[in-house]
């Protein structure tokens, strides 16, 4: 064990040695000597090094003067070579420190990066859970598109769907990696994000930028080659909005939340555009409504999270509604939770993509429940109500998507059709 040679440490070491060697009498003797050797406080003197304050024989009585050589030898063992607090001294009974090749004390070498560890770091860099929801919403846009509206293509639908999922995954990875590169100094200040790869030095910024560049180029190229140019353009727009608008705006204005909601609304449009190749016809209304559902869902989801993490965002210097205007943060979350009810129960059934009445009624269950939790978060704000609203949002979005797929009109028309003779 290494000890810094501060005075308190030396006094404790001396006391321990003297008590163990000759009992309490020797300890009392040395303390008497040290106390008597201190200069008077009324006479200012220059500070002395501990090694320059020897035991003085004139303070020993005739009865205990025989103990002077023993006391000098014991105390001399524990006098440090210097009073410099940065100097590390090894005590006589302790082993010498192993050479550290110039590394500072306490240095822990980084474990070698195995393929499995590197894959785990890449998952963290891509925010795999968020990316999964993004891919799921994009695939929903493709799957809800009726076959009658699908653009002619030489590729099977399954290949297009897999290309869409792969392209969205790569674009989302690129956007999230660029986001973490920019925010690494601020993520290190927040408990929720300080374990991300860049703050904990699992990857270098150059390595992360290489991953982001490779993902962006390959994702956009994959979408352009196997889907269509419109979907590839939306993928590139997603990266640009998230990395170069939303990320820097987080430290300047609360409008960043609306930009982030636009980013979240693009994947369903990408899925719809992969199927139809267009977004400007009246028959493309379903794709826009799906995007509107994702846009509205972002606010109760993220505002509830930012309320629970408000102190963390403030520590990181992010200008979120939960930090600058908590009341507005709660009102916006409740408003958009209410907006999900007409979007799902009125607007989407009117497009003819889903069975009108079944979906309108079934979607009321998750939407009304979501609105109740968001309303409780607005009316009785607390960390508990915010967390419950956030966790319900993670159930709400998949529920709405699965119900839309289960109520797809084209599928039910095929089931109701009489068998071919």
Tab-separated table of C-alpha atoms in Angstrom, residues 4-414:
chain	number	residue	atom	x	y	z
A	4	UNK	CA	1.296	10.113	0.873
A	5	UNK	CA	3.800	11.599	3.295
A	6	UNK	CA	1.502	14.144	4.905
A	7	UNK	CA	2.004	15.056	8.553
A	8	UNK	CA	-1.157	13.325	9.762
A	9	UNK	CA	-0.047	10.052	8.220
A	10	UNK	CA	3.392	10.313	9.780
A	11	UNK	CA	1.999	11.064	13.239
A	12	UNK	CA	-0.264	8.020	13.032
A	13	UNK	CA	2.609	5.816	11.843
A	14	UNK	CA	4.862	7.023	14.634
A	15	UNK	CA	2.184	6.449	17.282
A	16	UNK	CA	1.498	2.934	16.027
A	17	UNK	CA	5.173	1.979	15.985
A	18	UNK	CA	5.941	3.434	19.399
A	19	UNK	CA	2.903	1.918	21.046
A	20	UNK	CA	3.741	-1.499	19.656
A	21	UNK	CA	7.453	-1.336	20.457
A	22	UNK	CA	7.605	0.043	23.998
A	23	UNK	CA	4.072	0.591	25.195
A	24	UNK	CA	2.381	3.837	26.167
A	25	UNK	CA	5.375	5.322	27.995
A	26	UNK	CA	7.408	5.643	24.829
A	27	UNK	CA	4.444	7.162	22.966
A	28	UNK	CA	3.935	9.727	25.745
A	29	UNK	CA	7.625	10.502	25.713
A	30	UNK	CA	7.774	11.189	21.975
A	31	UNK	CA	4.628	13.304	22.142
A	32	UNK	CA	6.212	15.348	24.935
A	33	UNK	CA	9.318	15.829	22.861
A	34	UNK	CA	7.369	16.890	19.783
A	35	UNK	CA	5.170	19.277	21.752
A	36	UNK	CA	8.163	20.891	23.416
A	37	UNK	CA	10.025	21.127	20.112
A	38	UNK	CA	7.287	23.209	18.488
A	39	UNK	CA	8.186	26.896	18.186
A	40	UNK	CA	6.161	29.384	20.174
A	41	UNK	CA	3.191	30.758	18.271
A	42	UNK	CA	3.971	34.265	19.456
A	43	UNK	CA	7.315	34.270	17.609
A	44	UNK	CA	6.880	33.891	13.839
A	45	UNK	CA	9.370	31.450	12.398
A	46	UNK	CA	10.000	29.898	9.034
A	47	UNK	CA	8.261	26.525	8.541
A	48	UNK	CA	10.575	23.564	8.930
A	49	UNK	CA	10.653	20.233	7.223
A	50	UNK	CA	9.756	17.319	9.443
A	51	UNK	CA	13.178	15.797	8.895
A	52	UNK	CA	14.762	18.983	10.316
A	53	UNK	CA	13.026	18.617	13.703
A	54	UNK	CA	15.089	15.935	15.563
A	55	UNK	CA	14.411	14.675	19.028
A	56	UNK	CA	16.248	16.913	21.551
A	57	UNK	CA	18.136	15.182	24.390
A	58	UNK	CA	17.728	18.144	26.763
A	59	UNK	CA	14.028	17.383	27.101
A	60	UNK	CA	14.632	13.885	28.433
A	61	UNK	CA	14.666	13.374	32.206
A	62	UNK	CA	17.472	11.335	33.771
A	63	UNK	CA	15.118	8.417	34.356
A	64	UNK	CA	14.118	7.984	30.719
A	65	UNK	CA	17.203	9.304	28.934
A	66	UNK	CA	18.188	5.708	28.213
A	67	UNK	CA	15.262	5.491	25.816
A	68	UNK	CA	16.594	8.314	23.620
A	69	UNK	CA	18.470	6.138	21.052
A	70	UNK	CA	15.481	3.829	20.631
A	71	UNK	CA	13.110	6.749	20.182
A	72	UNK	CA	15.405	8.360	17.632
A	73	UNK	CA	15.723	5.163	15.590
A	74	UNK	CA	11.980	4.506	15.567
A	75	UNK	CA	10.973	8.070	14.712
A	76	UNK	CA	13.698	8.318	12.082
A	77	UNK	CA	12.201	5.391	10.207
A	78	UNK	CA	8.957	7.223	9.544
A	79	UNK	CA	10.219	10.700	8.755
A	80	UNK	CA	9.499	11.322	5.058
A	81	UNK	CA	12.193	12.462	2.709
A	82	UNK	CA	10.183	15.547	1.760
A	83	UNK	CA	7.048	17.423	2.747
A	84	UNK	CA	5.899	17.589	-0.865
A	85	UNK	CA	2.341	16.096	-0.854
A	86	UNK	CA	2.814	14.776	-4.391
A	87	UNK	CA	5.717	12.594	-3.291
A	88	UNK	CA	4.833	8.946	-2.681
A	89	UNK	CA	6.966	7.167	-0.119
A	90	UNK	CA	7.061	3.430	0.452
A	91	UNK	CA	7.234	2.527	4.133
A	92	UNK	CA	9.929	0.032	5.183
A	93	UNK	CA	7.575	-2.888	5.682
A	94	UNK	CA	5.738	-2.375	2.380
A	95	UNK	CA	6.713	-3.770	-1.023
A	96	UNK	CA	7.972	-1.435	-3.693
A	97	UNK	CA	5.411	-0.441	-6.320
A	98	UNK	CA	5.508	-2.234	-9.631
A	99	UNK	CA	6.741	-0.136	-12.549
A	100	UNK	CA	3.783	1.482	-14.372
A	101	UNK	CA	5.695	2.560	-17.493
A	102	UNK	CA	4.739	6.188	-17.011
A	103	UNK	CA	1.042	5.531	-16.231
A	104	UNK	CA	-0.438	7.617	-13.388
A	105	UNK	CA	-1.464	5.945	-10.116
A	106	UNK	CA	-4.881	4.305	-10.329
A	107	UNK	CA	-4.630	3.753	-14.074
A	108	UNK	CA	-6.714	0.806	-15.255
A	109	UNK	CA	-5.779	-0.526	-18.699
A	110	UNK	CA	-8.568	-0.777	-21.261
A	111	UNK	CA	-9.723	-4.287	-21.979
A	112	UNK	CA	-9.009	-5.546	-25.488
A	113	UNK	CA	-11.867	-4.922	-27.909
A	114	UNK	CA	-13.200	-8.329	-28.863
A	115	UNK	CA	-15.747	-8.704	-31.690
A	116	UNK	CA	-18.592	-9.329	-29.228
A	117	UNK	CA	-17.638	-6.278	-27.136
A	118	UNK	CA	-17.338	-4.146	-30.277
A	119	UNK	CA	-20.784	-5.268	-31.429
A	120	UNK	CA	-22.238	-4.304	-28.046
A	121	UNK	CA	-20.619	-0.865	-28.287
A	122	UNK	CA	-22.032	-0.392	-31.800
A	123	UNK	CA	-25.500	-1.255	-30.492
A	124	UNK	CA	-25.144	1.451	-27.866
A	125	UNK	CA	-23.869	3.906	-30.450
A	126	UNK	CA	-26.913	3.256	-32.659
A	127	UNK	CA	-29.382	3.443	-29.715
A	128	UNK	CA	-30.702	0.044	-30.717
A	129	UNK	CA	-34.020	0.269	-28.836
A	130	UNK	CA	-34.907	3.593	-30.393
A	131	UNK	CA	-33.774	2.327	-33.792
A	132	UNK	CA	-36.039	-0.706	-33.402
A	133	UNK	CA	-39.093	1.530	-32.918
A	134	UNK	CA	-38.055	3.621	-35.921
A	135	UNK	CA	-37.716	0.530	-38.117
A	136	UNK	CA	-41.040	-0.814	-36.858
A	137	UNK	CA	-42.841	2.412	-37.785
A	138	UNK	CA	-41.243	2.398	-41.238
A	139	UNK	CA	-42.286	-1.193	-41.872
A	140	UNK	CA	-45.827	-0.341	-40.766
A	141	UNK	CA	-46.015	2.333	-43.461
A	142	UNK	CA	-44.987	-0.193	-46.090
A	143	UNK	CA	-47.238	-3.000	-44.835
A	144	UNK	CA	-50.393	-0.850	-44.647
A	145	UNK	CA	-50.082	0.266	-48.255
A	146	UNK	CA	-52.683	-1.558	-50.409
A	147	UNK	CA	-51.317	-3.684	-53.224
A	148	UNK	CA	-53.429	-1.688	-55.692
A	149	UNK	CA	-51.325	1.412	-54.960
A	150	UNK	CA	-47.951	-0.336	-55.143
A	151	UNK	CA	-45.618	0.866	-57.870
A	152	UNK	CA	-44.442	-1.798	-60.336
A	153	UNK	CA	-41.036	-3.200	-59.482
A	154	UNK	CA	-38.908	-6.162	-60.455
A	155	UNK	CA	-38.084	-6.968	-56.836
A	156	UNK	CA	-40.297	-9.160	-54.651
A	157	UNK	CA	-42.125	-7.315	-51.855
A	158	UNK	CA	-40.159	-9.194	-49.214
A	159	UNK	CA	-36.857	-7.967	-50.653
A	160	UNK	CA	-38.137	-4.398	-50.713
A	161	UNK	CA	-39.335	-4.661	-47.125
A	162	UNK	CA	-35.985	-6.034	-45.949
A	163	UNK	CA	-34.120	-3.342	-47.904
A	164	UNK	CA	-36.324	-0.710	-46.266
A	165	UNK	CA	-35.642	-2.122	-42.792
A	166	UNK	CA	-31.894	-2.305	-43.447
A	167	UNK	CA	-31.754	1.192	-44.914
A	168	UNK	CA	-33.693	2.741	-42.020
A	169	UNK	CA	-31.479	0.903	-39.517
A	170	UNK	CA	-28.315	2.272	-41.133
A	171	UNK	CA	-29.695	5.812	-41.431
A	172	UNK	CA	-30.825	5.762	-37.810
A	173	UNK	CA	-27.414	4.465	-36.739
A	174	UNK	CA	-25.693	7.291	-38.606
A	175	UNK	CA	-27.951	9.955	-37.111
A	176	UNK	CA	-27.574	8.633	-33.557
A	177	UNK	CA	-23.799	8.271	-33.867
A	178	UNK	CA	-23.405	11.850	-35.111
A	179	UNK	CA	-25.653	13.009	-32.287
A	180	UNK	CA	-23.472	11.290	-29.685
A	181	UNK	CA	-20.270	12.700	-31.183
A	182	UNK	CA	-21.573	16.253	-30.788
A	183	UNK	CA	-23.075	15.682	-27.330
A	184	UNK	CA	-20.290	13.568	-25.793
A	185	UNK	CA	-19.039	16.343	-23.433
A	186	UNK	CA	-22.592	17.012	-22.251
A	187	UNK	CA	-23.556	13.337	-22.015
A	188	UNK	CA	-20.642	12.863	-19.604
A	189	UNK	CA	-22.353	15.246	-17.155
A	190	UNK	CA	-25.661	13.338	-17.007
A	191	UNK	CA	-26.189	10.107	-15.103
A	192	UNK	CA	-28.519	8.740	-17.796
A	193	UNK	CA	-26.005	9.150	-20.626
A	194	UNK	CA	-22.548	9.067	-19.067
A	195	UNK	CA	-22.235	5.324	-19.786
A	196	UNK	CA	-22.555	5.839	-23.547
A	197	UNK	CA	-19.550	4.731	-25.637
A	198	UNK	CA	-17.958	8.139	-26.175
A	199	UNK	CA	-18.182	9.541	-22.618
A	200	UNK	CA	-16.673	6.352	-21.172
A	201	UNK	CA	-13.999	6.221	-23.922
A	202	UNK	CA	-15.096	2.875	-25.352
A	203	UNK	CA	-14.685	4.422	-28.804
A	204	UNK	CA	-12.736	7.391	-30.065
A	205	UNK	CA	-14.625	10.227	-31.811
A	206	UNK	CA	-12.815	9.363	-35.038
A	207	UNK	CA	-13.995	5.751	-34.795
A	208	UNK	CA	-17.575	6.856	-34.115
A	209	UNK	CA	-17.446	9.301	-37.035
A	210	UNK	CA	-16.230	6.500	-39.276
A	211	UNK	CA	-19.175	4.332	-38.199
A	212	UNK	CA	-21.588	7.225	-38.813
A	213	UNK	CA	-20.175	7.970	-42.270
A	214	UNK	CA	-20.177	4.339	-43.355
A	215	UNK	CA	-23.738	3.857	-42.076
A	216	UNK	CA	-25.038	6.998	-43.766
A	217	UNK	CA	-23.476	6.216	-47.142
A	218	UNK	CA	-24.467	2.542	-47.125
A	219	UNK	CA	-27.989	3.261	-45.832
A	220	UNK	CA	-28.828	5.886	-48.431
A	221	UNK	CA	-27.209	3.783	-51.181
A	222	UNK	CA	-29.188	0.699	-50.164
A	223	UNK	CA	-32.462	2.628	-50.207
A	224	UNK	CA	-31.673	4.192	-53.585
A	225	UNK	CA	-30.686	0.873	-55.162
A	226	UNK	CA	-33.416	-1.418	-53.816
A	227	UNK	CA	-36.349	0.904	-53.146
A	228	UNK	CA	-36.528	4.255	-54.969
A	229	UNK	CA	-34.865	7.692	-54.971
A	230	UNK	CA	-37.694	9.279	-52.959
A	231	UNK	CA	-37.168	6.910	-50.037
A	232	UNK	CA	-33.397	7.447	-50.208
A	233	UNK	CA	-33.918	11.231	-50.148
A	234	UNK	CA	-36.136	10.904	-47.071
A	235	UNK	CA	-33.452	8.790	-45.389
A	236	UNK	CA	-30.822	11.436	-46.081
A	237	UNK	CA	-33.216	14.129	-44.841
A	238	UNK	CA	-33.730	12.156	-41.634
A	239	UNK	CA	-29.981	12.108	-40.953
A	240	UNK	CA	-29.575	15.807	-41.752
A	241	UNK	CA	-32.486	16.945	-39.596
A	242	UNK	CA	-31.487	14.865	-36.588
A	243	UNK	CA	-27.740	15.402	-36.649
A	244	UNK	CA	-27.443	18.952	-37.988
A	245	UNK	CA	-30.641	20.666	-36.831
A	246	UNK	CA	-32.185	18.870	-33.870
A	247	UNK	CA	-28.892	18.150	-32.089
A	248	UNK	CA	-27.467	21.712	-32.064
A	249	UNK	CA	-30.900	23.265	-31.415
A	250	UNK	CA	-31.206	21.343	-28.141
A	251	UNK	CA	-28.831	23.818	-26.515
A	252	UNK	CA	-30.499	26.957	-27.884
A	253	UNK	CA	-34.300	26.724	-28.172
A	254	UNK	CA	-37.240	24.565	-27.126
A	255	UNK	CA	-38.236	24.392	-30.805
A	256	UNK	CA	-35.876	21.418	-30.995
A	257	UNK	CA	-38.723	19.195	-29.784
A	258	UNK	CA	-40.815	19.966	-32.868
A	259	UNK	CA	-37.843	19.291	-35.168
A	260	UNK	CA	-37.295	15.993	-33.386
A	261	UNK	CA	-40.976	15.133	-33.892
A	262	UNK	CA	-40.596	15.737	-37.647
A	263	UNK	CA	-37.652	13.331	-37.646
A	264	UNK	CA	-39.815	10.719	-35.934
A	265	UNK	CA	-42.603	11.222	-38.472
A	266	UNK	CA	-40.393	10.459	-41.504
A	267	UNK	CA	-40.034	6.629	-41.186
A	268	UNK	CA	-43.750	5.866	-41.890
A	269	UNK	CA	-43.527	8.153	-44.914
A	270	UNK	CA	-40.421	6.266	-46.038
A	271	UNK	CA	-42.299	2.980	-45.778
A	272	UNK	CA	-45.264	4.323	-47.739
A	273	UNK	CA	-42.999	5.894	-50.371
A	274	UNK	CA	-41.163	2.581	-50.794
A	275	UNK	CA	-44.430	0.953	-51.786
A	276	UNK	CA	-46.015	3.685	-53.927
A	277	UNK	CA	-43.029	5.740	-55.077
A	278	UNK	CA	-45.030	8.950	-54.478
A	279	UNK	CA	-46.276	11.173	-51.667
A	280	UNK	CA	-48.191	13.881	-53.548
A	281	UNK	CA	-51.335	12.044	-54.676
A	282	UNK	CA	-54.638	11.996	-52.805
A	283	UNK	CA	-54.226	8.252	-52.346
A	284	UNK	CA	-51.091	8.945	-50.312
A	285	UNK	CA	-53.128	10.490	-47.477
A	286	UNK	CA	-52.707	7.370	-45.357
A	287	UNK	CA	-48.933	7.764	-45.388
A	288	UNK	CA	-49.195	11.356	-44.183
A	289	UNK	CA	-51.656	10.398	-41.434
A	290	UNK	CA	-49.304	7.677	-40.239
A	291	UNK	CA	-46.590	10.294	-40.115
A	292	UNK	CA	-48.971	12.574	-38.181
A	293	UNK	CA	-49.577	9.828	-35.617
A	294	UNK	CA	-45.835	9.432	-35.071
A	295	UNK	CA	-45.432	13.229	-34.915
A	296	UNK	CA	-48.087	13.589	-32.208
A	297	UNK	CA	-46.854	10.557	-30.267
A	298	UNK	CA	-43.384	12.106	-29.835
A	299	UNK	CA	-44.604	14.852	-27.478
A	300	UNK	CA	-46.191	12.906	-24.612
A	301	UNK	CA	-43.438	10.324	-24.967
A	302	UNK	CA	-40.481	12.701	-24.868
A	303	UNK	CA	-41.988	15.427	-22.662
A	304	UNK	CA	-42.738	12.892	-19.949
A	305	UNK	CA	-39.178	11.589	-20.167
A	306	UNK	CA	-37.662	15.075	-20.096
A	307	UNK	CA	-39.765	15.972	-17.026
A	308	UNK	CA	-38.419	12.979	-15.129
A	309	UNK	CA	-34.882	13.849	-16.311
A	310	UNK	CA	-35.229	17.631	-16.005
A	311	UNK	CA	-32.313	18.005	-13.594
A	312	UNK	CA	-30.104	15.949	-15.868
A	313	UNK	CA	-30.948	18.054	-18.921
A	314	UNK	CA	-30.304	21.234	-16.946
A	315	UNK	CA	-26.921	19.901	-15.826
A	316	UNK	CA	-26.058	19.111	-19.445
A	317	UNK	CA	-27.119	22.583	-20.609
A	318	UNK	CA	-30.016	21.470	-22.834
A	319	UNK	CA	-32.889	23.911	-23.339
A	320	UNK	CA	-35.839	21.560	-23.071
A	321	UNK	CA	-39.381	22.588	-22.251
A	322	UNK	CA	-39.119	20.627	-19.011
A	323	UNK	CA	-36.207	22.895	-17.993
A	324	UNK	CA	-37.290	26.325	-19.264
A	325	UNK	CA	-41.088	26.032	-18.996
A	326	UNK	CA	-42.320	22.913	-17.162
A	327	UNK	CA	-45.994	23.961	-17.350
A	328	UNK	CA	-45.811	24.292	-21.145
A	329	UNK	CA	-44.046	20.950	-21.298
A	330	UNK	CA	-46.988	19.240	-19.584
A	331	UNK	CA	-49.660	21.079	-21.597
A	332	UNK	CA	-48.044	20.182	-24.915
A	333	UNK	CA	-47.814	16.524	-23.884
A	334	UNK	CA	-51.520	16.432	-23.002
A	335	UNK	CA	-52.614	18.268	-26.170
A	336	UNK	CA	-50.869	15.897	-28.529
A	337	UNK	CA	-52.041	12.856	-26.576
A	338	UNK	CA	-55.602	14.088	-27.182
A	339	UNK	CA	-54.789	14.693	-30.864
A	340	UNK	CA	-53.996	11.002	-31.288
A	341	UNK	CA	-57.665	10.092	-30.744
A	342	UNK	CA	-59.091	11.768	-33.898
A	343	UNK	CA	-56.018	10.811	-35.932
A	344	UNK	CA	-56.509	7.105	-35.183
A	345	UNK	CA	-60.293	6.894	-34.799
A	346	UNK	CA	-61.355	9.326	-37.549
A	347	UNK	CA	-58.621	10.283	-40.011
A	348	UNK	CA	-57.039	6.887	-40.619
A	349	UNK	CA	-60.350	4.991	-41.065
A	350	UNK	CA	-61.503	7.615	-43.600
A	351	UNK	CA	-58.611	6.724	-45.912
A	352	UNK	CA	-60.083	3.288	-46.500
A	353	UNK	CA	-56.820	1.561	-45.569
A	354	UNK	CA	-58.221	-0.024	-42.397
A	355	UNK	CA	-61.653	-1.353	-41.475
A	356	UNK	CA	-63.399	1.846	-40.296
A	357	UNK	CA	-65.471	0.810	-37.316
A	358	UNK	CA	-63.322	-1.971	-35.878
A	359	UNK	CA	-60.169	0.138	-35.925
A	360	UNK	CA	-61.939	3.298	-34.749
A	361	UNK	CA	-63.281	1.505	-31.702
A	362	UNK	CA	-60.323	-0.727	-30.913
A	363	UNK	CA	-57.783	2.092	-31.152
A	364	UNK	CA	-59.790	4.071	-28.603
A	365	UNK	CA	-58.554	1.759	-25.842
A	366	UNK	CA	-54.814	2.594	-26.034
A	367	UNK	CA	-55.501	6.201	-27.100
A	368	UNK	CA	-57.899	7.027	-24.263
A	369	UNK	CA	-55.630	5.297	-21.765
A	370	UNK	CA	-52.671	7.284	-23.079
A	371	UNK	CA	-54.664	10.524	-22.861
A	372	UNK	CA	-55.652	9.740	-19.257
A	373	UNK	CA	-52.052	9.200	-18.225
A	374	UNK	CA	-50.929	12.339	-20.067
A	375	UNK	CA	-53.783	14.266	-18.423
A	376	UNK	CA	-52.742	13.060	-15.001
A	377	UNK	CA	-49.184	14.135	-15.799
A	378	UNK	CA	-50.516	17.596	-16.752
A	379	UNK	CA	-52.935	17.995	-13.837
A	380	UNK	CA	-50.815	16.437	-11.074
A	381	UNK	CA	-47.199	16.784	-12.146
A	382	UNK	CA	-44.730	14.540	-10.394
A	383	UNK	CA	-41.870	12.293	-11.313
A	384	UNK	CA	-44.124	9.274	-10.809
A	385	UNK	CA	-46.861	10.501	-13.172
A	386	UNK	CA	-44.219	11.428	-15.755
A	387	UNK	CA	-42.617	7.997	-15.634
A	388	UNK	CA	-45.962	6.220	-15.916
A	389	UNK	CA	-46.856	8.329	-18.957
A	390	UNK	CA	-43.485	7.545	-20.532
A	391	UNK	CA	-43.738	3.794	-19.989
A	392	UNK	CA	-47.294	3.717	-21.309
A	393	UNK	CA	-46.100	5.470	-24.475
A	394	UNK	CA	-43.834	2.485	-25.154
A	395	UNK	CA	-46.905	0.244	-25.041
A	396	UNK	CA	-49.157	2.642	-26.931
A	397	UNK	CA	-47.219	2.910	-30.192
A	398	UNK	CA	-46.827	-0.835	-30.857
A	399	UNK	CA	-50.470	-1.358	-29.877
A	400	UNK	CA	-51.708	1.195	-32.404
A	401	UNK	CA	-49.479	-0.309	-35.112
A	402	UNK	CA	-50.523	-3.889	-34.459
A	403	UNK	CA	-54.217	-2.919	-34.435
A	404	UNK	CA	-53.806	-1.130	-37.770
A	405	UNK	CA	-52.208	-4.222	-39.281
A	406	UNK	CA	-54.917	-6.478	-37.823
A	407	UNK	CA	-57.660	-4.225	-39.243
A	408	UNK	CA	-56.137	-3.772	-42.709
A	409	UNK	CA	-59.076	-3.573	-45.109
A	410	UNK	CA	-57.391	-5.364	-47.980
A	411	UNK	CA	-56.703	-8.398	-45.791
A	412	UNK	CA	-60.318	-8.600	-44.583
A	413	UNK	CA	-61.694	-8.128	-48.094
A	414	UNK	CA	-59.634	-11.085	-49.197
